[in-house]
Amino acid sequence: MSFERLVETVRYEGAYPTGERAEEVTRGVLAALGRQVTGEERVALAGALPEEAARAFAAELPRIEPLTGWGFVKDYAARTGGSPATARWDVGAVLPAVARLAGPALTERVLDRLPDGYALLFGQPQLAPRRTALRETVSRDAGSRETVSQETVSQAA
């Protein structure tokens, strides 16, 4: 799919009055998503997007600690000066199109790396939390060194 076709899809899905507005929303949401996705999934997702979309996605450095889905929407609203409702609308017009471009396997990998709340934004069902909270175990040995282990347990979706 070309970038123009992606923007056309977003314009239709979001009922935007102009192609310019749809392009602005597309670029903004992709940049916001680029702040959330890291690792191999970031590279793979950029590769699945049209070149202009991939540039918008990769233009932002990822956050150290990704936001929840609702936090993502609120952050996008704050950055664009819109309301959370408008931001949710914009995100809901762009991310399902991104999911279609990425395909089901890559979309699932991306969702597995993100905190809860993104599945619905990508137009996917989320009936239960995708993973349990990080569990930290701190043990101290006689030399008062701390050992921290973190374990993420993925649930079957």
Coordinates of N, CA, C and O in Angstrom, one line a residue, residues 37-145:
V37 N 7.0 1.9 20.5 CA 7.4 0.6 20.0 C 9.0 0.6 19.9 O 9.6 1.5 19.4
T38 N 9.5 -0.5 20.5 CA 11.0 -0.7 20.5 C 11.4 -2.0 19.9 O 10.6 -2.8 19.6
G39 N 12.7 -2.2 19.9 CA 13.3 -3.5 19.5 C 13.0 -3.9 18.1 O 12.8 -3.1 17.2
E40 N 13.0 -5.2 17.9 CA 12.8 -5.8 16.6 C 11.5 -5.5 16.0 O 11.3 -5.4 14.8
E41 N 10.5 -5.3 16.9 CA 9.1 -5.0 16.4 C 9.1 -3.6 15.8 O 8.4 -3.4 14.8
R42 N 9.9 -2.7 16.3 CA 10.0 -1.3 15.8 C 10.6 -1.4 14.3 O 10.0 -0.8 13.4
V43 N 11.6 -2.2 14.2 CA 12.3 -2.3 12.8 C 11.3 -3.0 11.9 O 11.1 -2.6 10.7
A44 N 10.6 -4.1 12.3 CA 9.7 -4.8 11.5 C 8.5 -4.0 11.1 O 8.1 -4.0 9.9
L45 N 8.0 -3.2 12.0 CA 6.8 -2.4 11.7 C 7.2 -1.3 10.8 O 6.5 -1.0 9.8
A46 N 8.3 -0.6 11.0 CA 8.8 0.4 10.0 C 8.9 -0.2 8.6 O 8.6 0.4 7.6
G47 N 9.4 -1.4 8.5 CA 9.5 -2.1 7.2 C 8.2 -2.5 6.6 O 8.1 -2.6 5.4
A48 N 7.2 -2.6 7.4 CA 5.8 -2.9 6.8 C 5.1 -1.7 6.3 O 4.1 -1.8 5.6
L49 N 5.5 -0.5 6.7 CA 4.8 0.7 6.4 C 5.4 1.3 5.1 O 6.5 1.1 4.7
P50 N 4.6 2.1 4.4 CA 5.1 2.8 3.2 C 6.2 3.7 3.7 O 6.2 4.2 4.9
E51 N 7.1 4.1 2.8 CA 8.3 4.8 3.1 C 8.0 6.1 3.9 O 8.6 6.4 5.0
E52 N 7.1 6.9 3.5 CA 6.8 8.2 4.2 C 6.2 7.9 5.6 O 6.5 8.6 6.5
A53 N 5.4 6.9 5.7 CA 4.8 6.5 7.0 C 5.9 6.0 7.9 O 5.9 6.3 9.1
A54 N 6.8 5.2 7.4 CA 8.0 4.7 8.2 C 8.8 5.8 8.7 O 9.3 5.8 9.8
R55 N 9.0 6.9 7.9 CA 9.8 8.0 8.3 C 9.1 8.7 9.5 O 9.8 9.1 10.4
A56 N 7.8 8.9 9.4 CA 7.1 9.6 10.5 C 7.2 8.7 11.7 O 7.4 9.2 12.8
F57 N 7.0 7.4 11.6 CA 7.1 6.5 12.7 C 8.4 6.5 13.4 O 8.5 6.5 14.6
A58 N 9.5 6.5 12.6 CA 10.8 6.4 13.1 C 11.4 7.7 13.5 O 12.5 7.7 14.1
A59 N 10.8 8.8 13.3 CA 11.3 10.1 13.5 C 11.4 10.4 15.0 O 12.2 11.2 15.5
E60 N 10.6 9.7 15.8 CA 10.6 10.0 17.3 C 11.4 8.8 18.0 O 11.3 7.7 17.6
L61 N 12.2 9.2 19.0 CA 12.9 8.2 19.8 C 11.9 7.6 20.8 O 11.0 8.2 21.3
P62 N 12.0 6.3 21.0 CA 11.1 5.6 21.9 C 11.3 6.1 23.3 O 12.4 6.4 23.7
R63 N 10.2 6.0 24.0 CA 10.2 6.3 25.5 C 10.9 5.2 26.2 O 10.8 4.0 25.8
I64 N 11.5 5.5 27.3 CA 12.1 4.5 28.1 C 11.0 3.6 28.7 O 11.1 2.4 28.8
E65 N 10.0 4.2 29.2 CA 8.8 3.5 29.8 C 7.6 3.7 28.9 O 7.1 4.8 28.9
P66 N 7.1 2.8 28.2 CA 6.0 3.0 27.3 C 4.7 3.3 28.1 O 4.5 2.9 29.3
L67 N 3.8 4.1 27.5 CA 2.5 4.4 28.1 C 1.5 3.3 27.9 O 1.6 2.6 27.0
T68 N 0.5 3.3 28.8 CA -0.6 2.4 28.6 C -1.4 2.9 27.4 O -1.1 4.0 26.9
G69 N -2.4 2.1 26.9 CA -3.2 2.6 25.8 C -3.8 3.9 26.0 O -3.8 4.8 25.2
W70 N -4.5 4.1 27.2 CA -5.1 5.3 27.6 C -4.1 6.4 27.7 O -4.3 7.6 27.3
G71 N -2.9 6.1 28.3 CA -1.9 7.1 28.4 C -1.4 7.6 27.0 O -1.1 8.8 26.8
F72 N -1.3 6.7 26.1 CA -1.0 7.0 24.7 C -2.0 8.0 24.1 O -1.6 9.0 23.5
V73 N -3.2 7.7 24.3 CA -4.3 8.6 23.8 C -4.2 10.0 24.4 O -4.2 11.0 23.8
K74 N -4.0 10.0 25.7 CA -3.9 11.3 26.5 C -2.6 12.1 26.0 O -2.7 13.3 25.9
D75 N -1.5 11.4 25.8 CA -0.3 12.0 25.4 C -0.5 12.6 24.0 O 0.0 13.7 23.7
Y76 N -1.1 11.8 23.1 CA -1.4 12.3 21.8 C -2.2 13.6 21.8 O -2.0 14.6 21.1
A77 N -3.3 13.6 22.7 CA -4.2 14.7 22.8 C -3.4 15.9 23.3 O -3.5 17.0 22.7
A78 N -2.5 15.7 24.3 CA -1.7 16.9 24.8 C -0.8 17.4 23.7 O -0.6 18.6 23.6
R79 N -0.2 16.5 22.9 CA 0.8 17.0 21.9 C 0.1 17.7 20.7 O 0.7 18.5 20.1
T80 N -1.2 17.3 20.5 CA -1.9 18.0 19.3 C -2.8 19.1 19.8 O -3.3 19.8 18.9
G81 N -3.0 19.2 21.1 CA -3.9 20.3 21.6 C -5.3 19.9 21.5 O -6.2 20.8 21.6
G82 N -5.6 18.7 21.2 CA -7.0 18.2 21.1 C -7.5 17.6 22.4 O -6.8 17.5 23.4
S83 N -8.8 17.2 22.3 CA -9.4 16.6 23.5 C -9.0 15.1 23.5 O -8.7 14.5 22.4
P84 N -9.2 14.4 24.6 CA -9.0 12.9 24.6 C -9.9 12.2 23.7 O -9.6 11.3 23.0
A85 N -11.1 12.7 23.5 CA -12.1 12.1 22.6 C -11.7 12.2 21.2 O -11.7 11.2 20.4
T86 N -11.2 13.4 20.8 CA -10.7 13.6 19.4 C -9.5 12.8 19.2 O -9.3 12.2 18.1
A87 N -8.6 12.7 20.2 CA -7.4 11.9 20.0 C -7.7 10.5 19.9 O -7.1 9.8 19.1
R88 N -8.7 10.0 20.6 CA -9.1 8.6 20.5 C -9.6 8.3 19.1 O -9.4 7.2 18.5
W89 N -10.4 9.2 18.6 CA -10.9 9.1 17.2 C -9.8 9.0 16.2 O -9.8 8.1 15.4
D90 N -8.8 9.9 16.4 CA -7.7 9.9 15.4 C -6.9 8.6 15.5 O -6.6 8.0 14.5
V91 N -6.6 8.2 16.7 CA -5.8 6.9 16.9 C -6.6 5.8 16.3 O -6.0 4.9 15.7
G92 N -7.9 5.8 16.5 CA -8.8 4.7 16.0 C -8.9 4.7 14.5 O -9.3 3.7 13.9
A93 N -8.6 5.8 13.9 CA -8.6 5.8 12.4 C -7.3 5.4 11.8 O -7.3 4.8 10.7
V94 N -6.2 5.5 12.5 CA -4.9 5.2 12.0 C -4.4 3.8 12.4 O -4.0 3.1 11.5
L95 N -4.5 3.5 13.6 CA -3.9 2.2 14.0 C -4.5 0.9 13.4 O -3.8 0.0 13.1
P96 N -5.8 0.9 13.2 CA -6.3 -0.3 12.5 C -5.7 -0.4 11.1 O -5.5 -1.6 10.6
A97 N -5.5 0.7 10.4 CA -4.9 0.6 9.1 C -3.5 0.2 9.2 O -3.0 -0.6 8.4
V98 N -2.8 0.6 10.3 CA -1.4 0.1 10.5 C -1.4 -1.4 10.7 O -0.6 -2.1 10.2
A99 N -2.4 -1.9 11.5 CA -2.5 -3.3 11.8 C -2.7 -4.1 10.5 O -2.1 -5.2 10.3
R100 N -3.5 -3.6 9.6 CA -3.7 -4.3 8.3 C -2.5 -4.3 7.5 O -2.2 -5.3 6.9
L101 N -1.7 -3.2 7.5 CA -0.4 -3.2 6.8 C 0.6 -4.2 7.4 O 1.3 -4.9 6.7
A102 N 0.6 -4.3 8.7 CA 1.6 -5.1 9.5 C 1.2 -6.6 9.3 O 2.1 -7.4 9.4
G103 N -0.1 -6.9 9.3 CA -0.5 -8.3 9.2 C -0.7 -8.8 10.7 O -0.2 -8.2 11.6
P104 N -1.4 -9.9 10.8 CA -1.8 -10.4 12.1 C -0.6 -10.8 13.0 O -0.6 -10.5 14.2
A105 N 0.4 -11.4 12.4 CA 1.5 -11.9 13.2 C 2.4 -10.7 13.8 O 2.7 -10.7 15.0
L106 N 2.7 -9.8 13.0 CA 3.5 -8.6 13.5 C 2.6 -7.8 14.4 O 3.2 -7.3 15.4
T107 N 1.4 -7.6 14.1 CA 0.5 -6.8 15.0 C 0.5 -7.5 16.4 O 0.6 -6.8 17.4
E108 N 0.4 -8.8 16.4 CA 0.4 -9.5 17.7 C 1.7 -9.3 18.5 O 1.7 -9.1 19.7
R109 N 2.8 -9.4 17.7 CA 4.1 -9.2 18.4 C 4.2 -7.7 18.9 O 4.7 -7.6 20.0
V110 N 3.8 -6.8 18.2 CA 3.8 -5.4 18.7 C 2.9 -5.2 19.9 O 3.4 -4.7 20.9
L111 N 1.7 -5.8 19.9 CA 0.8 -5.7 21.0 C 1.4 -6.4 22.3 O 1.2 -6.0 23.4
D112 N 2.1 -7.5 22.0 CA 2.7 -8.2 23.2 C 3.8 -7.4 23.8 O 4.1 -7.6 25.0
R113 N 4.5 -6.5 23.1 CA 5.5 -5.6 23.6 C 5.0 -4.4 24.3 O 5.7 -3.8 25.1
L114 N 3.8 -4.0 24.0 CA 3.2 -2.8 24.6 C 2.4 -3.1 25.8 O 1.9 -4.2 26.0
P115 N 2.3 -2.1 26.7 CA 1.4 -2.3 27.9 C 0.0 -2.5 27.5 O -0.4 -2.3 26.3
D116 N -0.9 -2.9 28.4 CA -2.3 -3.2 28.1 C -3.0 -1.9 27.6 O -2.6 -0.8 27.9
G117 N -4.0 -2.1 26.8 CA -4.8 -1.0 26.4 C -4.6 -0.7 24.9 O -5.4 0.1 24.4
Y118 N -3.7 -1.3 24.2 CA -3.4 -1.0 22.8 C -4.3 -1.8 21.8 O -4.5 -1.4 20.7
A119 N -4.7 -3.0 22.2 CA -5.4 -3.9 21.3 C -6.6 -3.2 20.7 O -6.8 -3.3 19.5
L120 N -7.4 -2.6 21.5 CA -8.6 -2.0 21.0 C -8.2 -0.8 20.1 O -8.9 -0.5 19.1
L121 N -7.1 -0.1 20.4 CA -6.7 1.0 19.5 C -6.3 0.5 18.2 O -6.5 1.2 17.2
F122 N -5.8 -0.7 18.1 CA -5.4 -1.3 16.8 C -6.6 -2.1 16.2 O -6.4 -2.7 15.1
G123 N -7.8 -2.0 16.8 CA -8.9 -2.6 16.2 C -9.0 -4.1 16.5 O -9.7 -4.9 15.8
Q124 N -8.3 -4.5 17.5 CA -8.2 -6.0 17.9 C -9.0 -6.2 19.2 O -9.0 -5.3 20.1
P125 N -9.5 -7.4 19.4 CA -10.2 -7.6 20.7 C -9.2 -7.8 21.8 O -8.1 -8.3 21.6
Q126 N -9.5 -7.3 23.0 CA -8.7 -7.6 24.2 C -9.7 -7.9 25.3 O -10.2 -7.0 26.0
L127 N -9.9 -9.2 25.5 CA -10.8 -9.6 26.5 C -10.2 -9.8 27.9 O -10.9 -9.8 28.9
A128 N -8.9 -10.0 27.9 CA -8.2 -10.1 29.2 C -6.9 -9.4 29.1 O -6.4 -9.2 28.0
P129 N -6.2 -9.1 30.2 CA -4.9 -8.5 30.1 C -4.0 -9.4 29.3 O -4.0 -10.6 29.4
R130 N -3.1 -8.8 28.5 CA -2.2 -9.5 27.7 C -1.1 -10.2 28.4 O -0.5 -11.1 28.0
R131 N -0.7 -9.6 29.6 CA 0.3 -10.1 30.4 C 0.2 -9.7 31.8 O -0.5 -8.7 32.1
T132 N 0.8 -10.4 32.7 CA 0.7 -10.0 34.1 C 1.7 -8.9 34.4 O 2.6 -8.6 33.6
A133 N 1.5 -8.2 35.5 CA 2.5 -7.1 35.8 C 3.9 -7.7 36.0 O 4.0 -8.9 36.3
L134 N 4.8 -6.9 35.9 CA 6.2 -7.3 36.1 C 6.3 -7.7 37.6 O 5.8 -7.0 38.5
R135 N 7.0 -8.8 37.8 CA 7.2 -9.3 39.2 C 8.7 -9.1 39.5 O 9.5 -9.6 38.8
E136 N 9.0 -8.4 40.5 CA 10.3 -8.1 40.9 C 10.6 -8.9 42.2 O 9.8 -8.8 43.2
T137 N 11.7 -9.6 42.2 CA 12.2 -10.3 43.4 C 13.5 -9.7 43.8 O 14.4 -9.7 43.0
V138 N 13.6 -9.2 45.0 CA 14.9 -8.6 45.4 C 15.4 -9.5 46.5 O 14.7 -9.8 47.5
S139 N 16.6 -10.0 46.3 CA 17.2 -10.8 47.4 C 18.6 -10.2 47.7 O 19.3 -9.8 46.9
R140 N 18.9 -10.3 49.0 CA 20.2 -9.7 49.4 C 21.0 -10.9 50.0 O 20.6 -11.7 50.8
D141 N 22.3 -10.9 49.5 CA 23.2 -11.9 50.1 C 24.0 -11.3 51.2 O 23.8 -10.1 51.6
A142 N 24.8 -12.0 51.8 CA 25.6 -11.6 52.9 C 26.5 -10.4 52.6 O 26.7 -9.6 53.5
G143 N 26.9 -10.2 51.4 CA 27.7 -9.0 51.0 C 26.9 -7.8 50.8 O 27.4 -6.8 50.3
S144 N 25.6 -7.8 51.1 CA 24.6 -6.7 50.8 C 24.5 -6.2 49.4 O 24.2 -5.1 49.1
R145 N 24.8 -7.2 48.5 CA 24.5 -6.9 47.1 C 23.0 -7.2 46.8 O 22.4 -8.0 47.4

